[in-house]
PDB file of C-alpha atoms in Angstrom:
ATOM      1  CA  MET A 150       2.523  20.133  16.789  1.00 67.00           C
ATOM      2  CA  LYS A 151       1.444  19.401  20.354  1.00 72.00           C
ATOM      3  CA  ALA A 152      -2.075  18.768  19.126  1.00 72.00           C
ATOM      4  CA  VAL A 153      -0.757  16.202  16.661  1.00 73.00           C
ATOM      5  CA  ILE A 154       1.360  14.482  19.332  1.00 79.00           C
ATOM      6  CA  ALA A 155      -1.695  14.352  21.590  1.00 78.00           C
ATOM      7  CA  LEU A 156      -3.478  12.255  18.955  1.00 86.00           C
ATOM      8  CA  LEU A 157      -0.779   9.595  19.067  1.00 91.00           C
ATOM      9  CA  PRO A 158      -1.199   6.575  21.369  1.00 91.00           C
ATOM     10  CA  SER A 159       0.000   6.967  24.962  1.00 91.00           C
ATOM     11  CA  ALA A 160       0.055   3.167  25.320  1.00 93.00           C
ATOM     12  CA  VAL A 161      -0.177   0.162  23.034  1.00 95.00           C
ATOM     13  CA  ASP A 162      -3.636   0.303  21.479  1.00 95.00           C
ATOM     14  CA  ALA A 163      -5.582  -1.200  18.578  1.00 96.00           C
ATOM     15  CA  ARG A 164      -3.825   1.042  16.037  1.00 96.00           C
ATOM     16  CA  ILE A 165      -0.378  -0.126  17.080  1.00 97.00           C
ATOM     17  CA  ARG A 166      -1.508  -3.745  17.174  1.00 97.00           C
ATOM     18  CA  ALA A 167      -3.037  -3.519  13.702  1.00 97.00           C
ATOM     19  CA  PHE A 168      -0.021  -1.882  12.080  1.00 98.00           C
ATOM     20  CA  SER A 169       2.437  -4.218  13.819  1.00 98.00           C
ATOM     21  CA  ILE A 170       0.616  -7.172  12.268  1.00 98.00           C
ATOM     22  CA  ALA A 171       0.382  -5.360   8.931  1.00 98.00           C
ATOM     23  CA  SER A 172       4.135  -4.749   9.013  1.00 98.00           C
ATOM     24  CA  LEU A 173       4.918  -8.436   9.552  1.00 98.00           C
ATOM     25  CA  VAL A 174       2.472  -9.550   6.870  1.00 98.00           C
ATOM     26  CA  ALA A 175       3.867  -6.976   4.431  1.00 98.00           C
ATOM     27  CA  GLN A 176       7.468  -8.094   5.034  1.00 98.00           C
ATOM     28  CA  ILE A 177       6.485 -11.689   4.290  1.00 98.00           C
ATOM     29  CA  LEU A 178       4.355 -10.706   1.296  1.00 97.00           C
ATOM     30  CA  ILE A 179       7.170  -8.717  -0.306  1.00 97.00           C
ATOM     31  CA  VAL A 180       9.288 -11.882  -0.230  1.00 97.00           C
ATOM     32  CA  GLY A 181       6.535 -13.640  -2.168  1.00 96.00           C
ATOM     33  CA  THR A 182       6.272 -10.944  -4.816  1.00 95.00           C
ATOM     34  CA  GLY A 183      10.047 -10.653  -5.005  1.00 94.00           C
ATOM     35  CA  GLY A 184      10.141 -14.384  -5.618  1.00 94.00           C
ATOM     36  CA  ALA A 185       7.546 -13.956  -8.367  1.00 94.00           C
ATOM     37  CA  VAL A 186       9.798 -11.365 -10.021  1.00 95.00           C
ATOM     38  CA  ARG A 187      12.692 -13.772  -9.983  1.00 91.00           C
ATOM     39  CA  LEU A 188      10.785 -16.923 -10.945  1.00 93.00           C
ATOM     40  CA  THR A 189       8.984 -15.316 -13.896  1.00 93.00           C
ATOM     41  CA  GLY A 190      12.247 -13.941 -15.276  1.00 92.00           C
ATOM     42  CA  SER A 191      11.085 -10.386 -14.609  1.00 93.00           C
ATOM     43  CA  GLY A 192      14.130  -9.221 -12.683  1.00 93.00           C
ATOM     44  CA  LEU A 193      15.000  -6.783 -15.454  1.00 92.00           C
ATOM     45  CA  GLY A 194      11.376  -6.063 -16.362  1.00 94.00           C
ATOM     46  CA  CYS A 195      12.268  -2.513 -15.375  1.00 94.00           C
ATOM     47  CA  PRO A 196      15.803  -2.334 -16.785  1.00 92.00           C
ATOM     48  CA  THR A 197      16.946   0.579 -14.623  1.00 93.00           C
ATOM     49  CA  TRP A 198      16.378   2.229 -11.244  1.00 94.00           C
ATOM     50  CA  PRO A 199      14.958   4.389  -9.679  1.00 91.00           C
ATOM     51  CA  LEU A 200      12.992   4.923 -12.904  1.00 92.00           C
ATOM     52  CA  CYS A 201      11.489   1.918 -14.641  1.00 94.00           C
ATOM     53  CA  THR A 202      13.060   2.998 -17.928  1.00 91.00           C
ATOM     54  CA  ASN A 203      15.343   5.875 -18.818  1.00 90.00           C
ATOM     55  CA  ASP A 204      12.290   7.929 -19.776  1.00 89.00           C
ATOM     56  CA  SER A 205       9.464   6.587 -17.612  1.00 92.00           C
ATOM     57  CA  LEU A 206       8.869   6.170 -13.891  1.00 92.00           C
ATOM     58  CA  ILE A 207       6.360   3.385 -14.535  1.00 93.00           C
ATOM     59  CA  ASN A 208       6.327   0.384 -16.828  1.00 92.00           C
ATOM     60  CA  THR A 209       5.140   0.834 -20.401  1.00 89.00           C
ATOM     61  CA  PRO A 210       2.849  -1.451 -22.456  1.00 89.00           C
ATOM     62  CA  GLU A 211       5.804  -2.450 -24.633  1.00 84.00           C
ATOM     63  CA  MET A 212       7.490  -4.053 -21.616  1.00 90.00           C
ATOM     64  CA  GLY A 213       4.787  -6.706 -21.332  1.00 93.00           C
ATOM     65  CA  ILE A 214       4.183  -8.937 -18.347  1.00 94.00           C
ATOM     66  CA  HIS A 215       7.756  -8.675 -17.078  1.00 93.00           C
ATOM     67  CA  GLY A 216       7.424  -4.918 -16.702  1.00 94.00           C
ATOM     68  CA  ILE A 217       4.103  -5.337 -14.885  1.00 95.00           C
ATOM     69  CA  VAL A 218       5.515  -7.898 -12.437  1.00 95.00           C
ATOM     70  CA  GLU A 219       8.665  -5.909 -11.654  1.00 95.00           C
ATOM     71  CA  PHE A 220       6.903  -2.557 -11.312  1.00 94.00           C
ATOM     72  CA  GLY A 221       4.186  -4.165  -9.189  1.00 95.00           C
ATOM     73  CA  ASN A 222       6.846  -5.374  -6.783  1.00 95.00           C
ATOM     74  CA  ARG A 223       8.293  -1.861  -6.620  1.00 95.00           C
ATOM     75  CA  LEU A 224       4.866  -0.465  -5.762  1.00 95.00           C
ATOM     76  CA  LEU A 225       4.434  -3.011  -2.989  1.00 96.00           C
ATOM     77  CA  SER A 226       7.829  -2.077  -1.554  1.00 96.00           C
ATOM     78  CA  ILE A 227       6.560   1.503  -1.266  1.00 96.00           C
ATOM     79  CA  ALA A 228       3.502   0.238   0.614  1.00 97.00           C
ATOM     80  CA  VAL A 229       5.739  -1.797   2.941  1.00 97.00           C
ATOM     81  CA  GLY A 230       7.780   1.326   3.660  1.00 97.00           C
ATOM     82  CA  LEU A 231       4.656   3.389   4.276  1.00 98.00           C
ATOM     83  CA  ILE A 232       3.390   0.876   6.835  1.00 98.00           C
ATOM     84  CA  ALA A 233       6.770   1.020   8.584  1.00 97.00           C
ATOM     85  CA  VAL A 234       6.647   4.841   8.663  1.00 98.00           C
ATOM     86  CA  ILE A 235       3.128   4.873  10.119  1.00 97.00           C
ATOM     87  CA  LEU A 236       4.084   2.415  12.850  1.00 98.00           C
ATOM     88  CA  VAL A 237       7.136   4.478  13.805  1.00 97.00           C
ATOM     89  CA  VAL A 238       4.965   7.595  14.027  1.00 96.00           C
ATOM     90  CA  LEU A 239       2.364   5.788  16.142  1.00 96.00           C
ATOM     91  CA  LEU A 240       5.090   4.783  18.595  1.00 96.00           C
ATOM     92  CA  LEU A 241       6.722   8.216  18.924  1.00 94.00           C
ATOM     93  CA  ARG A 242       4.864   9.146  22.089  1.00 94.00           C
ATOM     94  CA  ILE A 243       5.880   5.942  23.894  1.00 95.00           C
ATOM     95  CA  ARG A 244       9.316   5.553  22.289  1.00 94.00           C
ATOM     96  CA  SER A 245      11.080   5.818  25.673  1.00 94.00           C
ATOM     97  CA  SER A 246       8.799   3.657  27.785  1.00 93.00           C
ATOM     98  CA  ARG A 247       8.436   1.037  25.053  1.00 95.00           C
ATOM     99  CA  ALA A 248      11.881   1.090  23.471  1.00 95.00           C
ATOM    100  CA  ASP A 249      11.534  -2.695  23.166  1.00 95.00           C
ATOM    101  CA  ILE A 250       8.955  -2.006  20.442  1.00 97.00           C
ATOM    102  CA  PHE A 251      10.183   1.303  19.052  1.00 97.00           C
ATOM    103  CA  VAL A 252      13.792   0.274  18.354  1.00 97.00           C
ATOM    104  CA  PRO A 253      12.999  -2.826  16.257  1.00 98.00           C
ATOM    105  CA  THR A 254      10.265  -0.870  14.475  1.00 98.00           C
ATOM    106  CA  LEU A 255      12.778   1.830  13.585  1.00 98.00           C
ATOM    107  CA  LEU A 256      15.197  -0.841  12.377  1.00 98.00           C
ATOM    108  CA  VAL A 257      12.456  -2.303  10.174  1.00 98.00           C
ATOM    109  CA  LEU A 258      11.948   1.122   8.603  1.00 98.00           C
ATOM    110  CA  VAL A 259      15.684   1.638   8.028  1.00 98.00           C
ATOM    111  CA  GLY A 260      16.029  -1.878   6.638  1.00 97.00           C
ATOM    112  CA  THR A 261      13.067  -1.413   4.312  1.00 97.00           C
ATOM    113  CA  ILE A 262      14.615   1.747   2.888  1.00 97.00           C
ATOM    114  CA  ALA A 263      17.926  -0.091   2.501  1.00 97.00           C
ATOM    115  CA  GLN A 264      16.114  -2.906   0.717  1.00 96.00           C
ATOM    116  CA  GLY A 265      14.831  -0.452  -1.875  1.00 94.00           C
ATOM    117  CA  VAL A 266      18.371   0.716  -2.537  1.00 95.00           C
ATOM    118  CA  ILE A 267      19.747  -2.839  -2.686  1.00 96.00           C
ATOM    119  CA  GLY A 268      16.964  -3.818  -5.067  1.00 94.00           C
ATOM    120  CA  GLY A 269      17.941  -0.911  -7.281  1.00 94.00           C
ATOM    121  CA  ILE A 270      21.598  -1.919  -7.136  1.00 95.00           C
ATOM    122  CA  SER A 271      20.694  -5.476  -8.115  1.00 95.00           C
ATOM    123  CA  VAL A 272      19.056  -4.123 -11.274  1.00 94.00           C
ATOM    124  CA  ARG A 273      22.021  -1.854 -11.984  1.00 93.00           C
ATOM    125  CA  VAL A 274      24.466  -4.795 -11.720  1.00 93.00           C
ATOM    126  CA  ARG A 275      22.226  -6.997 -13.891  1.00 91.00           C
ATOM    127  CA  LEU A 276      21.052  -9.272 -11.061  1.00 94.00           C
ATOM    128  CA  ASP A 277      24.382 -10.244  -9.583  1.00 94.00           C
ATOM    129  CA  PRO A 278      23.521 -13.407  -7.601  1.00 92.00           C
ATOM    130  CA  PHE A 279      25.311 -12.271  -4.448  1.00 94.00           C
ATOM    131  CA  ILE A 280      23.504  -8.917  -4.404  1.00 95.00           C
ATOM    132  CA  VAL A 281      20.186 -10.653  -5.036  1.00 94.00           C
ATOM    133  CA  GLY A 282      21.018 -13.167  -2.315  1.00 94.00           C
ATOM    134  CA  SER A 283      21.792 -10.428   0.197  1.00 95.00           C
ATOM    135  CA  HIS A 284      18.419  -8.920  -0.707  1.00 95.00           C
ATOM    136  CA  PHE A 285      16.714 -12.086   0.535  1.00 96.00           C
ATOM    137  CA  VAL A 286      18.858 -12.410   3.667  1.00 97.00           C
ATOM    138  CA  ILE A 287      17.967  -8.860   4.716  1.00 97.00           C
ATOM    139  CA  SER A 288      14.292  -9.652   4.108  1.00 97.00           C
ATOM    140  CA  ALA A 289      14.623 -12.591   6.504  1.00 97.00           C
ATOM    141  CA  VAL A 290      16.175 -10.277   9.108  1.00 98.00           C
ATOM    142  CA  LEU A 291      13.342  -7.768   8.661  1.00 98.00           C
ATOM    143  CA  VAL A 292      10.756 -10.526   9.118  1.00 98.00           C
ATOM    144  CA  GLY A 293      12.505 -11.467  12.363  1.00 98.00           C
ATOM    145  CA  LEU A 294      12.471  -7.855  13.579  1.00 98.00           C
ATOM    146  CA  ALA A 295       8.806  -7.438  12.619  1.00 98.00           C
ATOM    147  CA  THR A 296       8.063 -10.610  14.594  1.00 97.00           C
ATOM    148  CA  VAL A 297       9.790  -9.099  17.635  1.00 97.00           C
ATOM    149  CA  VAL A 298       7.496  -6.077  17.361  1.00 97.00           C
ATOM    150  CA  VAL A 299       4.327  -8.176  17.117  1.00 97.00           C
ATOM    151  CA  TYR A 300       5.378 -10.369  20.016  1.00 95.00           C
ATOM    152  CA  ARG A 301       6.203  -7.444  22.292  1.00 95.00           C
ATOM    153  CA  VAL A 302       3.049  -5.563  21.318  1.00 96.00           C
ATOM    154  CA  PHE A 303       0.841  -8.475  22.348  1.00 93.00           C
ATOM    155  CA  ALA A 304       2.859 -10.129  25.129  1.00 89.00           C
ATOM    156  CA  GLY A 305       4.358  -7.089  26.842  1.00 87.00           C
ATOM    157  CA  GLY A 306       7.913  -6.030  27.587  1.00 83.00           C
ATOM    158  CA  ARG A 307      10.820  -8.419  28.036  1.00 78.00           C
ATOM    159  CA  GLY A 308      10.836  -9.995  31.458  1.00 74.00           C
ATOM    160  CA  ILE A 309      13.743 -11.152  33.579  1.00 75.00           C
ATOM    161  CA  GLU A 310      12.540 -14.561  34.707  1.00 79.00           C
ATOM    162  CA  PRO A 311      13.525 -17.420  32.345  1.00 80.00           C
ATOM    163  CA  LEU A 312      10.761 -19.889  31.582  1.00 77.00           C
ATOM    164  CA  ALA A 313      13.066 -22.763  30.667  1.00 81.00           C
ATOM    165  CA  PRO A 314      16.159 -24.404  32.171  1.00 87.00           C
ATOM    166  CA  PRO A 315      19.580 -23.312  30.884  1.00 90.00           C
ATOM    167  CA  TRP A 316      20.166 -26.377  28.709  1.00 91.00           C
ATOM    168  CA  LEU A 317      16.826 -25.880  26.948  1.00 90.00           C
ATOM    169  CA  ARG A 318      17.572 -22.211  26.346  1.00 91.00           C
ATOM    170  CA  ARG A 319      20.973 -23.108  24.903  1.00 95.00           C
ATOM    171  CA  LEU A 320      19.436 -25.708  22.614  1.00 95.00           C
ATOM    172  CA  THR A 321      16.880 -23.146  21.448  1.00 95.00           C
ATOM    173  CA  HIS A 322      19.630 -20.701  20.497  1.00 96.00           C
ATOM    174  CA  VAL A 323      21.537 -23.473  18.717  1.00 97.00           C
ATOM    175  CA  THR A 324      18.361 -24.234  16.774  1.00 97.00           C
ATOM    176  CA  SER A 325      18.062 -20.582  15.785  1.00 97.00           C
ATOM    177  CA  LEU A 326      21.644 -20.686  14.467  1.00 98.00           C
ATOM    178  CA  LEU A 327      20.753 -23.778  12.442  1.00 98.00           C
ATOM    179  CA  VAL A 328      17.770 -21.905  10.983  1.00 98.00           C
ATOM    180  CA  ALA A 329      20.082 -19.039   9.995  1.00 97.00           C
ATOM    181  CA  ALA A 330      22.539 -21.486   8.393  1.00 97.00           C
ATOM    182  CA  THR A 331      19.702 -23.163   6.491  1.00 97.00           C
ATOM    183  CA  VAL A 332      18.547 -19.827   5.091  1.00 97.00           C
ATOM    184  CA  VAL A 333      22.042 -18.706   4.066  1.00 97.00           C
ATOM    185  CA  VAL A 334      22.923 -21.992   2.362  1.00 96.00           C
ATOM    186  CA  GLY A 335      19.507 -21.955   0.706  1.00 95.00           C
ATOM    187  CA  VAL A 336      20.286 -18.526  -0.732  1.00 95.00           C
ATOM    188  CA  LEU A 337      23.571 -19.827  -2.149  1.00 95.00           C
ATOM    189  CA  THR A 338      21.773 -22.854  -3.567  1.00 94.00           C
ATOM    190  CA  THR A 339      19.191 -20.692  -5.305  1.00 92.00           C
ATOM    191  CA  GLY A 340      21.965 -18.457  -6.614  1.00 91.00           C
ATOM    192  CA  SER A 341      23.544 -21.449  -8.322  1.00 90.00           C
ATOM    193  CA  GLY A 342      20.299 -22.752  -9.834  1.00 87.00           C
ATOM    194  CA  PRO A 343      18.264 -21.920 -12.913  1.00 88.00           C
ATOM    195  CA  HIS A 344      16.038 -19.176 -11.488  1.00 87.00           C
ATOM    196  CA  ALA A 345      18.197 -16.098 -11.944  1.00 82.00           C
ATOM    197  CA  GLY A 346      15.472 -13.540 -12.590  1.00 86.00           C
ATOM    198  CA  ASP A 347      16.569 -13.123 -16.193  1.00 85.00           C
ATOM    199  CA  SER A 348      17.963 -15.520 -18.796  1.00 76.00           C
ATOM    200  CA  ALA A 349      21.057 -13.348 -19.257  1.00 78.00           C
ATOM    201  CA  ALA A 350      21.881 -13.028 -15.531  1.00 85.00           C
ATOM    202  CA  ASP A 351      24.999 -14.687 -14.161  1.00 87.00           C
ATOM    203  CA  ARG A 352      24.948 -17.459 -11.545  1.00 88.00           C
ATOM    204  CA  ASN A 353      27.291 -17.685  -8.573  1.00 89.00           C
ATOM    205  CA  GLY A 354      29.389 -20.455 -10.120  1.00 87.00           C
ATOM    206  CA  LEU A 355      28.795 -23.025  -7.361  1.00 90.00           C
ATOM    207  CA  ASP A 356      27.622 -26.569  -8.060  1.00 91.00           C
ATOM    208  CA  PRO A 357      23.828 -26.637  -7.536  1.00 89.00           C
ATOM    209  CA  GLU A 358      23.655 -30.406  -7.035  1.00 89.00           C
ATOM    210  CA  VAL A 359      26.279 -30.329  -4.306  1.00 94.00           C
ATOM    211  CA  LEU A 360      24.650 -27.329  -2.656  1.00 92.00           C
ATOM    212  CA  GLN A 361      21.257 -29.039  -2.596  1.00 91.00           C
ATOM    213  CA  HIS A 362      22.779 -31.751  -0.403  1.00 91.00           C
ATOM    214  CA  VAL A 363      24.678 -29.233   1.742  1.00 95.00           C
ATOM    215  CA  HIS A 364      21.483 -27.214   2.161  1.00 95.00           C
ATOM    216  CA  SER A 365      19.671 -30.263   3.527  1.00 94.00           C
ATOM    217  CA  TRP A 366      22.190 -30.818   6.354  1.00 96.00           C
ATOM    218  CA  PRO A 367      21.329 -27.780   8.527  1.00 96.00           C
ATOM    219  CA  ALA A 368      17.665 -28.197   7.542  1.00 96.00           C
ATOM    220  CA  TYR A 369      17.486 -31.734   8.930  1.00 97.00           C
ATOM    221  CA  ALA A 370      19.550 -30.716  11.946  1.00 97.00           C
ATOM    222  CA  THR A 371      17.032 -27.915  12.600  1.00 97.00           C
ATOM    223  CA  PHE A 372      14.178 -30.398  12.375  1.00 97.00           C
ATOM    224  CA  ALA A 373      15.857 -32.817  14.797  1.00 97.00           C
ATOM    225  CA  ALA A 374      16.631 -30.048  17.281  1.00 97.00           C
ATOM    226  CA  THR A 375      13.066 -28.779  17.071  1.00 96.00           C
ATOM    227  CA  VAL A 376      11.657 -32.230  17.816  1.00 95.00           C
ATOM    228  CA  VAL A 377      13.867 -32.422  20.907  1.00 94.00           C
ATOM    229  CA  LEU A 378      12.693 -28.967  21.993  1.00 93.00           C
ATOM    230  CA  VAL A 379       9.024 -29.876  21.539  1.00 91.00           C
ATOM    231  CA  VAL A 380       9.315 -33.095  23.543  1.00 90.00           C
ATOM    232  CA  ALA A 381      11.464 -31.555  26.280  1.00 89.00           C
ATOM    233  CA  SER A 382       9.316 -28.474  26.664  1.00 84.00           C
ATOM    234  CA  TRP A 383       6.150 -30.559  26.746  1.00 81.00           C
ATOM    235  CA  ARG A 384       7.548 -32.745  29.500  1.00 82.00           C
ATOM    236  CA  LEU A 385       8.561 -29.661  31.475  1.00 79.00           C
ATOM    237  CA  GLY A 386       5.063 -28.186  31.127  1.00 72.00           C
ATOM    238  CA  GLY A 387       6.355 -24.857  29.796  1.00 59.00           C
ATOM    239  CA  SER A 388       4.700 -22.351  27.478  1.00 54.00           C
ATOM    240  CA  LEU A 389       7.075 -23.003  24.575  1.00 62.00           C
ATOM    241  CA  PRO A 390       5.162 -25.821  22.821  1.00 67.00           C
ATOM    242  CA  ARG A 391       2.610 -23.453  21.250  1.00 80.00           C
ATOM    243  CA  PHE A 392       5.259 -21.702  19.201  1.00 87.00           C
ATOM    244  CA  LEU A 393       7.331 -24.824  18.787  1.00 91.00           C
ATOM    245  CA  LYS A 394       4.392 -26.634  17.237  1.00 91.00           C
ATOM    246  CA  VAL A 395       4.103 -23.859  14.659  1.00 94.00           C
ATOM    247  CA  LEU A 396       7.854 -24.051  14.036  1.00 96.00           C
ATOM    248  CA  LEU A 397       7.730 -27.828  13.677  1.00 96.00           C
ATOM    249  CA  ALA A 398       4.757 -27.674  11.292  1.00 96.00           C
ATOM    250  CA  ILE A 399       6.526 -25.156   9.054  1.00 97.00           C
ATOM    251  CA  GLU A 400       9.645 -27.321   9.007  1.00 97.00           C
ATOM    252  CA  VAL A 401       7.684 -30.429   8.012  1.00 97.00           C
ATOM    253  CA  VAL A 402       5.997 -28.611   5.131  1.00 97.00           C
ATOM    254  CA  GLN A 403       9.286 -26.975   4.124  1.00 97.00           C
ATOM    255  CA  ILE A 404      11.070 -30.339   4.000  1.00 96.00           C
ATOM    256  CA  ILE A 405       8.280 -31.854   1.901  1.00 96.00           C
ATOM    257  CA  VAL A 406       8.324 -28.890  -0.503  1.00 96.00           C
ATOM    258  CA  GLY A 407      12.125 -28.950  -0.687  1.00 94.00           C
ATOM    259  CA  ILE A 408      12.329 -32.651  -1.530  1.00 94.00           C
ATOM    260  CA  THR A 409       9.460 -32.392  -4.021  1.00 95.00           C
ATOM    261  CA  GLN A 410      10.878 -29.380  -5.872  1.00 93.00           C
ATOM    262  CA  SER A 411      14.267 -31.070  -6.125  1.00 90.00           C
ATOM    263  CA  ARG A 412      12.804 -34.225  -7.632  1.00 92.00           C
ATOM    264  CA  LEU A 413      10.544 -32.322 -10.024  1.00 93.00           C
ATOM    265  CA  GLY A 414      13.317 -30.137 -11.431  1.00 90.00           C
ATOM    266  CA  LEU A 415      12.639 -26.962  -9.399  1.00 91.00           C
ATOM    267  CA  PRO A 416       9.194 -25.891 -10.680  1.00 94.00           C
ATOM    268  CA  GLU A 417       8.666 -22.171 -10.175  1.00 93.00           C
ATOM    269  CA  ILE A 418       5.610 -22.393  -7.937  1.00 95.00           C
ATOM    270  CA  LEU A 419       7.290 -24.742  -5.458  1.00 95.00           C
ATOM    271  CA  VAL A 420      10.450 -22.634  -5.374  1.00 94.00           C
ATOM    272  CA  GLY A 421       8.293 -19.608  -4.568  1.00 95.00           C
ATOM    273  CA  VAL A 422       6.495 -21.465  -1.785  1.00 96.00           C
ATOM    274  CA  HIS A 423       9.882 -22.594  -0.440  1.00 96.00           C
ATOM    275  CA  MET A 424      11.056 -18.969  -0.293  1.00 96.00           C
ATOM    276  CA  VAL A 425       8.003 -17.750   1.601  1.00 97.00           C
ATOM    277  CA  LEU A 426       8.150 -20.682   4.016  1.00 97.00           C
ATOM    278  CA  ALA A 427      11.796 -19.808   4.724  1.00 97.00           C
ATOM    279  CA  VAL A 428      10.892 -16.412   6.162  1.00 98.00           C
ATOM    280  CA  CYS A 429       7.893 -17.907   7.970  1.00 98.00           C
ATOM    281  CA  LEU A 430      10.401 -20.275   9.553  1.00 97.00           C
ATOM    282  CA  VAL A 431      12.440 -17.270  10.690  1.00 98.00           C
ATOM    283  CA  ALA A 432       9.325 -15.672  12.197  1.00 97.00           C
ATOM    284  CA  ALA A 433       8.375 -18.812  14.104  1.00 97.00           C
ATOM    285  CA  MET A 434      11.939 -19.337  15.367  1.00 97.00           C
ATOM    286  CA  THR A 435      12.066 -15.723  16.544  1.00 97.00           C
ATOM    287  CA  ALA A 436       8.843 -16.202  18.506  1.00 95.00           C
ATOM    288  CA  VAL A 437      10.253 -19.342  20.133  1.00 94.00           C
ATOM    289  CA  VAL A 438      13.400 -17.491  21.242  1.00 94.00           C
ATOM    290  CA  LEU A 439      11.339 -14.591  22.621  1.00 93.00           C
ATOM    291  CA  SER A 440       9.129 -16.977  24.594  1.00 89.00           C
ATOM    292  CA  LEU A 441      12.140 -18.255  26.558  1.00 87.00           C
ATOM    293  CA  ARG A 442      11.470 -15.506  29.091  1.00 82.00           C
ATOM    294  CA  GLY A 443       8.378 -14.105  30.714  1.00 73.00           C
ATOM    295  CA  SER A 444       6.941 -10.750  29.741  1.00 74.00           C
ATOM    296  CA  ALA A 445       6.740  -7.652  31.915  1.00 70.00           C
ATOM    297  CA  LYS A 446       3.275  -6.118  31.907  1.00 64.00           C
ATOM    298  CA  VAL A 447       3.371  -2.435  31.036  1.00 57.00           C
ATOM    299  CA  ASP A 448       0.793   0.029  32.349  1.00 47.00           C
ATOM    300  CA  THR A 449      -0.536   3.040  30.454  1.00 43.00           C
ATOM    301  CA  ALA A 450       2.226   5.216  31.889  1.00 44.00           C
ATOM    302  CA  GLY A 451       4.879   2.842  30.617  1.00 44.00           C
ATOM    303  CA  GLY A 452       5.846   1.438  33.997  1.00 44.00           C
ATOM    304  CA  GLU A 453       6.700  -2.221  34.240  1.00 46.00           C
ATOM    305  CA  HIS A 454       5.074  -4.617  36.670  1.00 44.00           C
ATOM    306  CA  ALA A 455       6.274  -8.015  37.786  1.00 42.00           C
ATOM    307  CA  THR A 456       7.350 -10.529  35.188  1.00 45.00           C
ATOM    308  CA  GLU A 457       4.771 -13.144  34.292  1.00 47.00           C
ATOM    309  CA  ARG A 458       4.359 -15.862  31.733  1.00 49.00           C
ATOM    310  CA  PRO A 459       3.196 -14.720  28.292  1.00 46.00           C
ATOM    311  CA  THR A 460      -0.587 -14.858  28.001  1.00 43.00           C
ATOM    312  CA  ALA A 461      -0.775 -14.142  24.280  1.00 41.00           C
ATOM    313  CA  ASP A 462       1.066 -17.221  22.971  1.00 44.00           C
ATOM    314  CA  ALA A 463      -1.964 -18.845  21.360  1.00 40.00           C
ATOM    315  CA  GLN A 464      -3.135 -15.602  19.761  1.00 42.00           C
ATOM    316  CA  LEU A 465       0.354 -14.810  18.452  1.00 43.00           C
ATOM    317  CA  ALA A 466       0.858 -18.319  17.098  1.00 40.00           C
TER     318      ALA A 466
END
């Protein structure tokens, strides 16, 4: 056992960096494939869980494309979980000195396992829109946690020194709340619309036309707040603009996609893009919040040095 432990990293190395990035990419990718399941009407392609059918673990030829899409998403969820397990194992040796990385990584693993169970429940309850919606919300949370891991892996531990004045930090946190509200209302909007994952699945009973307007309110408020943050941070000469520019770019594309899909009658491909951009928005917002403070450099023994400004902003962005 000691020999195995000795093979694990004693500090953040290329293996940890690679799997932290892989974890974030996988959490975003699973949202895309989950969206494909829903938008192709394949939510009940495997009509039961944990087996695909009552008699088969995998999909059968008789199930057609819906069985392939649904079972493919289940396979990817296993891969996402495996990546999370590997990253937790890689961090075991430095779990105390780098708890800022280990704890969110462990939460990603626990959340990924929970997602598998919730996905199974959603099949068992015939795609109840609130269960399916919670599935997406948890995915957004996992993307945020995976972003925390990547940021800390590349930028170092959390520092003490703030890199922005109090009012700018408060506005940043308000913007993050607006992002959360946008995602939640978007989930409710999707749950009221036509893309239920199966033609026989229930909807949440809310008015989709009303919700489309309600959904736009926090989205536009997020955009306005982000513009203020970009301008203010630029004038202050801080390190925030790099991440804020990414956040602003995602918001612009998301608004364009949202307006276009609404006017075109919610075509599947645009709805899928909208879903993926939503979790990318969460990732970018998380990075902006994390960059409000400097990062403490950590030596190979896990000791922290003085706080300094993040040097990995451009690479992370």
